[in-house]
mmCIF file of C-alpha atoms and ligand atoms in Angstrom:
data_model
loop_
_atom_site.group_PDB
_atom_site.id
_atom_site.type_symbol
_atom_site.label_atom_id
_atom_site.label_comp_id
_atom_site.label_asym_id
_atom_site.label_seq_id
_atom_site.Cartn_x
_atom_site.Cartn_y
_atom_site.Cartn_z
ATOM 1 C CA MET A 20 -67.992 -71.741 2.189
ATOM 2 C CA ALA A 21 -64.331 -72.494 1.732
ATOM 3 C CA ILE A 22 -62.722 -75.788 2.524
ATOM 4 C CA LEU A 23 -60.057 -75.540 5.190
ATOM 5 C CA THR A 24 -56.537 -76.792 4.991
ATOM 6 C CA THR A 25 -55.700 -79.952 6.882
ATOM 7 C CA ASN A 26 -53.728 -78.187 9.601
ATOM 8 C CA GLY A 27 -56.870 -76.305 10.541
ATOM 9 C CA VAL A 28 -55.802 -72.953 9.143
ATOM 10 C CA PRO A 29 -58.766 -71.431 7.372
ATOM 11 C CA VAL A 30 -58.360 -70.327 3.788
ATOM 12 C CA GLY A 31 -60.504 -67.969 1.770
ATOM 13 C CA ALA A 32 -64.031 -67.054 2.798
ATOM 14 C CA GLY A 33 -64.155 -69.688 5.551
ATOM 15 C CA SER A 34 -62.064 -67.587 7.896
ATOM 16 C CA GLU A 35 -64.885 -65.111 8.531
ATOM 17 C CA LEU A 36 -67.157 -67.921 9.603
ATOM 18 C CA ILE A 37 -64.554 -69.393 11.922
ATOM 19 C CA GLU A 38 -64.327 -66.019 13.670
ATOM 20 C CA SER A 39 -68.093 -65.518 13.742
ATOM 21 C CA SER A 40 -70.392 -65.581 16.764
ATOM 22 C CA TRP A 41 -71.753 -68.861 18.012
ATOM 23 C CA GLN A 42 -75.208 -68.022 16.712
ATOM 24 C CA GLN A 43 -73.777 -67.415 13.250
ATOM 25 C CA GLN A 44 -72.054 -70.779 13.497
ATOM 26 C CA ILE A 45 -75.404 -72.471 14.165
ATOM 27 C CA LYS A 46 -77.069 -70.575 11.324
ATOM 28 C CA ALA A 47 -74.284 -71.495 8.913
ATOM 29 C CA ALA A 48 -74.272 -75.184 9.859
ATOM 30 C CA ILE A 49 -74.360 -77.743 7.094
ATOM 31 C CA ARG A 50 -77.735 -79.484 7.175
ATOM 32 C CA ASP A 51 -77.538 -81.618 4.093
ATOM 33 C CA LEU A 52 -75.614 -84.772 3.224
ATOM 34 C CA ASP A 53 -74.859 -83.668 -0.328
ATOM 35 C CA GLN A 54 -73.475 -80.380 0.877
ATOM 36 C CA LEU A 55 -71.340 -82.114 3.501
ATOM 37 C CA CYS A 56 -69.887 -84.434 0.870
ATOM 38 C CA ILE A 57 -69.208 -81.584 -1.538
ATOM 39 C CA GLU A 58 -67.523 -79.439 1.125
ATOM 40 C CA LEU A 59 -65.337 -82.346 2.171
ATOM 41 C CA LYS A 60 -64.646 -83.631 -1.339
ATOM 42 C CA LEU A 61 -66.025 -87.068 -0.604
ATOM 43 C CA PRO A 62 -66.679 -89.594 -3.369
ATOM 44 C CA GLN A 63 -70.162 -89.788 -4.869
ATOM 45 C CA LYS A 64 -70.926 -93.135 -3.163
ATOM 46 C CA PHE A 65 -71.249 -91.403 0.207
ATOM 47 C CA ARG A 66 -74.191 -89.404 -1.083
ATOM 48 C CA ALA A 67 -76.621 -92.320 -0.990
ATOM 49 C CA LYS A 68 -80.253 -91.880 -0.049
ATOM 50 C CA ILE A 69 -80.480 -92.655 3.667
ATOM 51 C CA ASP A 70 -83.906 -92.728 5.313
ATOM 52 C CA ALA A 71 -82.542 -92.173 8.837
ATOM 53 C CA VAL A 72 -81.505 -88.676 7.779
ATOM 54 C CA ASN A 73 -85.170 -87.670 7.738
ATOM 55 C CA GLN A 74 -85.521 -88.357 11.464
ATOM 56 C CA PHE A 75 -82.067 -87.100 12.407
ATOM 57 C CA PRO A 76 -80.740 -84.625 9.867
ATOM 58 C CA VAL A 77 -77.133 -83.787 9.157
ATOM 59 C CA PHE A 78 -75.939 -80.861 11.277
ATOM 60 C CA VAL A 79 -72.319 -79.677 11.278
ATOM 61 C CA PRO A 80 -71.299 -76.082 12.046
ATOM 62 C CA PRO A 81 -68.336 -74.554 10.165
ATOM 63 C CA ALA A 82 -66.097 -74.450 13.237
ATOM 64 C CA TYR A 83 -66.318 -78.246 13.504
ATOM 65 C CA LEU A 84 -66.157 -78.805 9.754
ATOM 66 C CA SER A 85 -62.821 -76.976 9.716
ATOM 67 C CA ARG A 86 -61.303 -79.749 11.844
ATOM 68 C CA ILE A 87 -62.339 -82.533 9.450
ATOM 69 C CA ARG A 88 -59.720 -83.499 6.881
ATOM 70 C CA PRO A 89 -61.157 -83.161 3.372
ATOM 71 C CA ALA A 90 -61.236 -86.184 1.080
ATOM 72 C CA ASP A 91 -60.622 -88.626 3.917
ATOM 73 C CA PRO A 92 -63.604 -90.964 4.367
ATOM 74 C CA ARG A 93 -61.986 -92.386 7.523
ATOM 75 C CA ASP A 94 -61.503 -89.086 9.311
ATOM 76 C CA PRO A 95 -62.457 -89.656 12.984
ATOM 77 C CA LEU A 96 -64.499 -86.444 13.156
ATOM 78 C CA LEU A 97 -66.262 -87.069 9.875
ATOM 79 C CA LEU A 98 -67.371 -90.517 11.025
ATOM 80 C CA GLN A 99 -69.191 -88.924 13.979
ATOM 81 C CA VAL A 100 -71.401 -86.778 11.749
ATOM 82 C CA LEU A 101 -71.688 -88.672 8.464
ATOM 83 C CA PRO A 102 -74.953 -90.596 7.946
ATOM 84 C CA VAL A 103 -74.318 -94.030 6.470
ATOM 85 C CA ILE A 104 -76.628 -96.524 4.830
ATOM 86 C CA ASP A 105 -76.182 -98.968 7.762
ATOM 87 C CA GLU A 106 -78.367 -96.649 9.849
ATOM 88 C CA ASP A 107 -81.401 -97.825 7.904
ATOM 89 C CA THR A 108 -80.917 -101.504 8.751
ATOM 90 C CA SER A 109 -80.633 -101.550 12.511
ATOM 91 C CA PRO A 110 -80.337 -104.911 14.320
ATOM 92 C CA ALA A 111 -83.345 -105.855 16.483
ATOM 93 C CA ASP A 112 -81.495 -105.331 19.782
ATOM 94 C CA PHE A 113 -80.917 -101.681 18.916
ATOM 95 C CA VAL A 114 -83.974 -99.805 20.183
ATOM 96 C CA LEU A 115 -85.436 -96.287 20.288
ATOM 97 C CA ASP A 116 -84.972 -95.693 24.034
ATOM 98 C CA PRO A 117 -82.042 -97.956 25.050
ATOM 99 C CA LEU A 118 -81.803 -96.561 28.579
ATOM 100 C CA ALA A 119 -85.546 -96.792 29.214
ATOM 101 C CA GLU A 120 -85.364 -93.106 30.044
ATOM 102 C CA SER A 121 -89.056 -92.627 29.499
ATOM 103 C CA ALA A 122 -89.590 -94.627 32.731
ATOM 104 C CA SER A 123 -87.478 -92.122 34.719
ATOM 105 C CA ILE A 124 -89.275 -88.999 33.535
ATOM 106 C CA THR A 125 -91.060 -87.964 36.730
ATOM 107 C CA GLN A 126 -92.166 -84.676 35.177
ATOM 108 C CA PRO A 127 -91.711 -83.704 31.538
ATOM 109 C CA GLY A 128 -88.094 -82.623 31.079
ATOM 110 C CA ILE A 129 -86.696 -84.083 34.305
ATOM 111 C CA LEU A 130 -84.886 -87.408 34.734
ATOM 112 C CA HIS A 131 -84.384 -88.528 38.305
ATOM 113 C CA LYS A 132 -82.459 -91.784 38.242
ATOM 114 C CA TYR A 133 -79.631 -91.354 40.722
ATOM 115 C CA ALA A 134 -79.465 -90.281 44.360
ATOM 116 C CA GLY A 135 -78.887 -86.599 45.031
ATOM 117 C CA ARG A 136 -78.865 -85.483 41.425
ATOM 118 C CA VAL A 137 -81.454 -84.813 38.772
ATOM 119 C CA LEU A 138 -81.020 -84.260 35.083
ATOM 120 C CA LEU A 139 -82.964 -81.526 33.299
ATOM 121 C CA VAL A 140 -83.604 -81.880 29.606
ATOM 122 C CA THR A 141 -83.411 -78.164 28.885
ATOM 123 C CA THR A 142 -83.745 -78.280 25.115
ATOM 124 C CA GLY A 143 -83.758 -80.714 22.215
ATOM 125 C CA VAL A 144 -81.410 -78.538 20.219
ATOM 126 C CA CYS A 145 -77.748 -79.427 19.684
ATOM 127 C CA ALA A 146 -74.953 -77.633 17.865
ATOM 128 C CA ILE A 147 -74.022 -80.833 16.061
ATOM 129 C CA HIS A 148 -75.763 -84.098 15.268
ATOM 130 C CA CYS A 149 -73.691 -87.061 16.432
ATOM 131 C CA ARG A 150 -74.834 -90.171 14.611
ATOM 132 C CA TYR A 151 -74.294 -92.400 17.679
ATOM 133 C CA CYS A 152 -76.377 -90.215 20.004
ATOM 134 C CA PHE A 153 -78.483 -92.273 22.416
ATOM 135 C CA ARG A 154 -81.073 -89.506 22.599
ATOM 136 C CA ARG A 155 -81.533 -89.278 18.854
ATOM 137 C CA HIS A 156 -85.127 -90.477 19.292
ATOM 138 C CA PHE A 157 -85.882 -88.718 22.617
ATOM 139 C CA PRO A 158 -89.355 -87.147 22.875
ATOM 140 C CA TYR A 159 -88.014 -83.596 23.217
ATOM 141 C CA GLU A 160 -91.309 -82.036 22.188
ATOM 142 C CA GLN A 161 -92.701 -83.126 25.571
ATOM 143 C CA SER A 162 -90.010 -81.238 27.503
ATOM 144 C CA PRO A 163 -90.444 -77.674 28.751
ATOM 145 C CA ASN A 164 -88.761 -75.107 26.536
ATOM 146 C CA SER A 165 -89.288 -71.820 28.336
ATOM 147 C CA THR A 166 -88.925 -70.528 31.861
ATOM 148 C CA ASP A 167 -92.682 -70.589 32.424
ATOM 149 C CA THR A 168 -92.952 -74.231 31.506
ATOM 150 C CA TRP A 169 -89.964 -75.033 33.757
ATOM 151 C CA ARG A 170 -91.969 -73.955 36.795
ATOM 152 C CA PRO A 171 -93.314 -77.449 37.705
ATOM 153 C CA THR A 172 -89.790 -78.853 37.271
ATOM 154 C CA LEU A 173 -88.316 -76.205 39.569
ATOM 155 C CA ASP A 174 -91.108 -76.812 42.071
ATOM 156 C CA GLN A 175 -90.318 -80.501 42.097
ATOM 157 C CA ILE A 176 -86.632 -79.823 42.806
ATOM 158 C CA SER A 177 -87.567 -77.313 45.528
ATOM 159 C CA ALA A 178 -89.775 -79.898 47.188
ATOM 160 C CA ASP A 179 -87.063 -82.583 47.353
ATOM 161 C CA GLY A 180 -84.362 -81.708 49.880
ATOM 162 C CA SER A 181 -82.310 -84.771 48.908
ATOM 163 C CA ILE A 182 -81.316 -83.155 45.599
ATOM 164 C CA GLU A 183 -77.920 -81.437 45.859
ATOM 165 C CA GLU A 184 -76.967 -81.273 42.212
ATOM 166 C CA VAL A 185 -78.789 -80.387 39.035
ATOM 167 C CA LEU A 186 -77.441 -81.496 35.676
ATOM 168 C CA LEU A 187 -78.391 -79.461 32.664
ATOM 169 C CA SER A 188 -78.494 -81.724 29.649
ATOM 170 C CA GLY A 189 -80.478 -82.026 26.470
ATOM 171 C CA GLY A 190 -79.909 -81.657 23.649
ATOM 172 C CA ASP A 191 -77.275 -79.140 24.559
ATOM 173 C CA PRO A 192 -78.116 -76.633 27.320
ATOM 174 C CA LEU A 193 -75.640 -74.108 25.927
ATOM 175 C CA THR A 194 -77.770 -73.730 22.801
ATOM 176 C CA LEU A 195 -80.139 -71.766 25.052
ATOM 177 C CA VAL A 196 -79.760 -68.033 24.603
ATOM 178 C CA ASP A 197 -78.067 -66.257 27.508
ATOM 179 C CA ALA A 198 -81.255 -64.644 28.840
ATOM 180 C CA ASN A 199 -82.982 -68.027 29.238
ATOM 181 C CA LEU A 200 -79.926 -69.694 30.668
ATOM 182 C CA ARG A 201 -79.412 -66.859 33.131
ATOM 183 C CA ARG A 202 -83.006 -67.084 34.331
ATOM 184 C CA LEU A 203 -82.765 -70.839 34.753
ATOM 185 C CA ILE A 204 -79.514 -70.571 36.722
ATOM 186 C CA GLN A 205 -80.955 -67.818 38.912
ATOM 187 C CA ASN A 206 -84.006 -69.958 39.638
ATOM 188 C CA LEU A 207 -81.808 -72.901 40.601
ATOM 189 C CA ASP A 208 -79.525 -70.642 42.645
ATOM 190 C CA SER A 209 -82.472 -69.678 44.820
ATOM 191 C CA ILE A 210 -83.246 -73.270 45.833
ATOM 192 C CA PRO A 211 -81.376 -73.471 49.167
ATOM 193 C CA HIS A 212 -80.576 -77.203 49.239
ATOM 194 C CA LEU A 213 -78.866 -77.158 45.826
ATOM 195 C CA LYS A 214 -75.061 -77.076 46.019
ATOM 196 C CA ARG A 215 -73.808 -77.901 42.555
ATOM 197 C CA LEU A 216 -74.771 -77.185 38.979
ATOM 198 C CA ARG A 217 -73.412 -79.479 36.324
ATOM 199 C CA ILE A 218 -73.609 -78.642 32.626
ATOM 200 C CA HIS A 219 -73.312 -81.477 30.132
ATOM 201 C CA THR A 220 -72.355 -79.793 26.899
ATOM 202 C CA ARG A 221 -70.514 -80.332 23.656
ATOM 203 C CA LEU A 222 -70.669 -76.659 22.659
ATOM 204 C CA PRO A 223 -67.251 -75.501 23.945
ATOM 205 C CA ILE A 224 -65.851 -78.203 21.664
ATOM 206 C CA VAL A 225 -68.119 -77.991 18.651
ATOM 207 C CA VAL A 226 -68.461 -74.201 18.608
ATOM 208 C CA PRO A 227 -65.858 -72.800 21.029
ATOM 209 C CA GLN A 228 -67.143 -69.283 20.256
ATOM 210 C CA ARG A 229 -69.951 -70.124 22.718
ATOM 211 C CA VAL A 230 -67.594 -69.418 25.641
ATOM 212 C CA THR A 231 -68.212 -65.676 25.665
ATOM 213 C CA ASP A 232 -67.471 -63.134 28.397
ATOM 214 C CA GLU A 233 -71.211 -62.948 29.104
ATOM 215 C CA LEU A 234 -71.386 -66.700 29.559
ATOM 216 C CA LEU A 235 -68.428 -66.704 31.951
ATOM 217 C CA ASP A 236 -69.967 -63.822 33.857
ATOM 218 C CA MET A 237 -73.222 -65.724 34.228
ATOM 219 C CA LEU A 238 -71.486 -68.897 35.341
ATOM 220 C CA THR A 239 -69.364 -67.160 37.940
ATOM 221 C CA SER A 240 -72.193 -65.132 39.448
ATOM 222 C CA THR A 241 -73.987 -68.090 41.010
ATOM 223 C CA ARG A 242 -73.179 -69.464 44.460
ATOM 224 C CA LEU A 243 -73.541 -72.982 43.027
ATOM 225 C CA LYS A 244 -70.330 -74.906 42.357
ATOM 226 C CA LEU A 245 -70.051 -75.186 38.588
ATOM 227 C CA ILE A 246 -69.010 -78.399 36.882
ATOM 228 C CA PHE A 247 -68.749 -78.880 33.128
ATOM 229 C CA VAL A 248 -68.794 -82.279 31.512
ATOM 230 C CA VAL A 249 -67.711 -81.790 27.918
ATOM 231 C CA HIS A 250 -67.756 -84.435 25.240
ATOM 232 C CA ILE A 251 -64.681 -85.090 23.130
ATOM 233 C CA ASN A 252 -64.082 -88.407 21.399
ATOM 234 C CA HIS A 253 -60.887 -87.727 19.512
ATOM 235 C CA VAL A 254 -57.854 -85.491 20.021
ATOM 236 C CA GLN A 255 -58.356 -83.901 16.596
ATOM 237 C CA GLU A 256 -61.454 -82.184 18.014
ATOM 238 C CA ILE A 257 -59.199 -79.997 20.187
ATOM 239 C CA ASP A 258 -57.857 -77.145 18.109
ATOM 240 C CA GLN A 259 -56.388 -73.911 19.455
ATOM 241 C CA HIS A 260 -59.738 -72.235 19.734
ATOM 242 C CA VAL A 261 -61.132 -75.140 21.780
ATOM 243 C CA GLU A 262 -58.043 -75.125 23.968
ATOM 244 C CA SER A 263 -58.435 -71.441 24.757
ATOM 245 C CA SER A 264 -62.168 -71.792 25.460
ATOM 246 C CA LEU A 265 -61.438 -74.641 27.868
ATOM 247 C CA ALA A 266 -58.739 -72.529 29.522
ATOM 248 C CA ARG A 267 -61.207 -69.681 30.009
ATOM 249 C CA LEU A 268 -63.667 -72.040 31.685
ATOM 250 C CA ALA A 269 -61.015 -73.637 33.891
ATOM 251 C CA ASN A 270 -59.544 -70.277 34.845
ATOM 252 C CA SER A 271 -63.008 -69.178 35.959
ATOM 253 C CA GLY A 272 -62.915 -71.889 38.604
ATOM 254 C CA ILE A 273 -65.143 -74.349 36.774
ATOM 255 C CA LEU A 274 -64.281 -78.026 37.217
ATOM 256 C CA LEU A 275 -63.876 -79.657 33.831
ATOM 257 C CA PHE A 276 -64.457 -83.308 33.006
ATOM 258 C CA ASN A 277 -64.694 -85.121 29.699
ATOM 259 C CA GLN A 278 -66.797 -88.006 28.564
ATOM 260 C CA SER A 279 -66.230 -89.969 25.384
ATOM 261 C CA VAL A 280 -68.143 -92.727 23.705
ATOM 262 C CA LEU A 281 -66.141 -95.728 22.525
ATOM 263 C CA LEU A 282 -66.762 -95.670 18.768
ATOM 264 C CA ARG A 283 -65.610 -98.076 16.124
ATOM 265 C CA GLY A 284 -63.318 -96.373 13.612
ATOM 266 C CA VAL A 285 -63.126 -93.197 15.717
ATOM 267 C CA ASN A 286 -61.309 -94.003 18.945
ATOM 268 C CA ASP A 287 -61.226 -97.795 19.330
ATOM 269 C CA ASN A 288 -57.467 -98.017 19.552
ATOM 270 C CA ALA A 289 -55.160 -97.422 22.503
ATOM 271 C CA GLU A 290 -53.073 -94.785 20.749
ATOM 272 C CA ALA A 291 -56.093 -92.574 19.998
ATOM 273 C CA LEU A 292 -57.357 -92.821 23.583
ATOM 274 C CA ILE A 293 -53.926 -92.176 25.084
ATOM 275 C CA GLN A 294 -53.381 -89.099 22.904
ATOM 276 C CA LEU A 295 -56.818 -87.818 23.879
ATOM 277 C CA SER A 296 -56.201 -88.276 27.600
ATOM 278 C CA LYS A 297 -52.830 -86.538 27.469
ATOM 279 C CA ARG A 298 -54.271 -83.593 25.563
ATOM 280 C CA LEU A 299 -57.230 -83.338 27.946
ATOM 281 C CA ILE A 300 -54.907 -83.054 30.944
ATOM 282 C CA GLU A 301 -52.965 -80.315 29.119
ATOM 283 C CA CYS A 302 -56.289 -78.509 28.737
ATOM 284 C CA GLN A 303 -57.130 -78.921 32.466
ATOM 285 C CA VAL A 304 -59.866 -81.450 31.701
ATOM 286 C CA VAL A 305 -60.079 -84.723 33.644
ATOM 287 C CA PRO A 306 -60.994 -87.803 31.558
ATOM 288 C CA TYR A 307 -64.146 -88.905 33.383
ATOM 289 C CA TYR A 308 -66.080 -91.537 31.474
ATOM 290 C CA LEU A 309 -65.544 -93.709 28.433
ATOM 291 C CA HIS A 310 -69.042 -94.903 27.597
ATOM 292 C CA GLN A 311 -69.904 -98.201 26.063
ATOM 293 C CA LEU A 312 -72.230 -97.365 23.177
ATOM 294 C CA ASP A 313 -75.919 -97.425 24.024
ATOM 295 C CA LYS A 314 -77.838 -99.659 21.663
ATOM 296 C CA VAL A 315 -79.905 -97.024 19.914
ATOM 297 C CA VAL A 316 -81.501 -97.538 16.504
ATOM 298 C CA GLY A 317 -79.121 -96.373 13.773
ATOM 299 C CA ALA A 318 -75.868 -96.598 15.735
ATOM 300 C CA ALA A 319 -74.955 -100.285 15.434
ATOM 301 C CA HIS A 320 -72.074 -99.616 13.047
ATOM 302 C CA PHE A 321 -70.245 -97.840 15.897
ATOM 303 C CA GLU A 322 -70.336 -100.767 18.333
ATOM 304 C CA VAL A 323 -67.118 -102.030 19.908
ATOM 305 C CA SER A 324 -67.211 -105.189 22.030
ATOM 306 C CA ILE A 325 -66.915 -104.811 25.813
ATOM 307 C CA GLU A 326 -64.036 -107.268 25.739
ATOM 308 C CA ARG A 327 -62.143 -104.958 23.404
ATOM 309 C CA GLY A 328 -63.063 -101.947 25.555
ATOM 310 C CA LYS A 329 -61.633 -103.614 28.669
ATOM 311 C CA GLN A 330 -58.455 -104.457 26.807
ATOM 312 C CA LEU A 331 -58.094 -100.812 25.730
ATOM 313 C CA ILE A 332 -58.502 -99.604 29.308
ATOM 314 C CA ALA A 333 -55.789 -102.022 30.427
ATOM 315 C CA GLU A 334 -53.484 -100.517 27.801
ATOM 316 C CA LEU A 335 -54.335 -96.999 28.980
ATOM 317 C CA ARG A 336 -53.647 -97.956 32.580
ATOM 318 C CA ALA A 337 -50.213 -99.239 31.602
ATOM 319 C CA ALA A 338 -49.371 -96.032 29.748
ATOM 320 C CA LEU A 339 -50.924 -93.181 31.720
ATOM 321 C CA PRO A 340 -51.075 -91.746 35.238
ATOM 322 C CA GLY A 341 -54.151 -93.014 37.075
ATOM 323 C CA TYR A 342 -55.957 -89.665 36.884
ATOM 324 C CA ALA A 343 -55.768 -89.731 33.091
ATOM 325 C CA VAL A 344 -57.557 -93.075 32.713
ATOM 326 C CA PRO A 345 -61.312 -92.657 32.261
ATOM 327 C CA ARG A 346 -63.791 -95.035 33.878
ATOM 328 C CA TYR A 347 -65.196 -97.360 31.263
ATOM 329 C CA VAL A 348 -68.918 -97.426 31.963
ATOM 330 C CA ARG A 349 -72.180 -98.685 30.681
ATOM 331 C CA GLU A 350 -75.643 -97.687 31.677
ATOM 332 C CA PHE A 351 -78.153 -100.393 32.530
ATOM 333 C CA PRO A 352 -81.752 -99.267 32.950
ATOM 334 C CA GLY A 353 -82.899 -99.481 36.555
ATOM 335 C CA GLN A 354 -79.442 -99.406 38.210
ATOM 336 C CA ALA A 355 -78.568 -96.884 40.955
ATOM 337 C CA SER A 356 -75.530 -95.615 39.044
ATOM 338 C CA LYS A 357 -73.675 -96.200 35.849
ATOM 339 C CA THR A 358 -71.884 -99.550 35.917
ATOM 340 C CA VAL A 359 -68.087 -99.508 35.804
ATOM 341 C CA LEU A 360 -66.846 -102.149 33.346
ATOM 342 C CA ALA A 361 -63.140 -101.409 33.843
HETATM 343 C C1 LIG B 22 -75.404 -90.174 33.763
HETATM 344 C C2 LIG B 22 -76.525 -89.566 34.479
HETATM 345 C C3 LIG B 22 -76.313 -88.788 35.631
HETATM 346 C C4 LIG B 22 -74.942 -88.495 36.167
HETATM 347 O O1 LIG B 22 -74.276 -89.601 36.615
HETATM 348 P P1 LIG B 22 -72.810 -89.438 37.224
HETATM 349 O O2 LIG B 22 -72.339 -90.811 37.426
HETATM 350 O O3 LIG B 22 -72.960 -88.656 38.488
HETATM 351 O O4 LIG B 22 -72.008 -88.675 36.219
HETATM 352 C C5 LIG B 22 -77.412 -88.294 36.292
HETATM 353 N N1 LIG B 22 -78.668 -88.520 35.862
HETATM 354 C C6 LIG B 22 -78.905 -89.243 34.754
HETATM 355 C C7 LIG B 22 -80.312 -89.471 34.332
HETATM 356 C C8 LIG B 22 -77.851 -89.781 34.016
HETATM 357 O O5 LIG B 22 -78.107 -90.488 32.909
HETATM 358 S S1 LIG B 23 -74.220 -83.146 21.214
HETATM 359 FE FE1 LIG B 23 -74.722 -84.764 22.697
HETATM 360 S S2 LIG B 23 -76.984 -84.769 22.794
HETATM 361 FE FE2 LIG B 23 -76.378 -83.639 20.927
HETATM 362 S S3 LIG B 23 -76.387 -85.147 19.269
HETATM 363 FE FE3 LIG B 23 -74.283 -85.067 20.074
HETATM 364 S S4 LIG B 23 -74.227 -86.686 21.637
HETATM 365 FE FE4 LIG B 23 -76.386 -86.266 21.216
#
């Protein structure tokens, strides 16, 4: 595959992949540290042997790779996907299940923590592997992965009239093929007390080709109010293709929100966060949450202190309209909602 120029314009053979279908993007993803380093012209020292890669392999589709500047070890997109040796020496307070999610699994694949809304773990598959991911050790193999095995989950939602909103999460729910997604949405649509369907996904960002006409058709044919929470950490993730995919979602009447994770070296400065917020508003996306990093094994090198996070939010508040300032939150196991830090 060809390396792309820094302004995001594909050169050579890469251009076909950039225009390819989302499934081709997944198939063509880079799954190997050596290959990632070669594609991005990174120095040899980045190709160290890292044990954590065995549990959580490299995974970067071409459409995302094209937004990473070659030969720049500090690129804010690269840092999100590049395994580093620090992952193998995690401090003791970084654990496998930092949010104690296993305690909230009332049925395999369903997390019911907060009033009125339940989260469905629809798949363990993602279109990218983010090194800071708090679910990088989640027991996905215990979650249902077909419509048949979703039946008990759907029955549980049907039986609980207090649930108004279902969140599809994962993994990434938009890695499901359309037929499965359609069936799941239809099943949820037929539960009378449900009002809203929220999809937590990074796919419109990572592989914007996922926002197809068929997907939009499916999303607009349910009576449920659709909400997307996308996940962008840095403004450089929004290229033209992402912008147009977001516009197609917004113009279909879908509410769009963004969540970011505060990540050392990626977005832990006011300028980066301000640029991101401004660009999100241009793309009709409301900055929703800025998450304090969850202390998951392998992610300690991304940690930013809460003190610093609060200071950044104060700088954002001084520079931006109120609607463009995300809530800085942290999740504490056992609380009735996420906790707002600033
Ligand atoms: C974060 C989360 C939600 C959604 O919380 P909001 O504050 O409504 O965005 C729901 N369920 C679970 C298990 C969550 O972790
Ligand atoms: S896309 Fe989301 S769930 Fe998947 S690895 Fe990244 S942060 Fe984790």
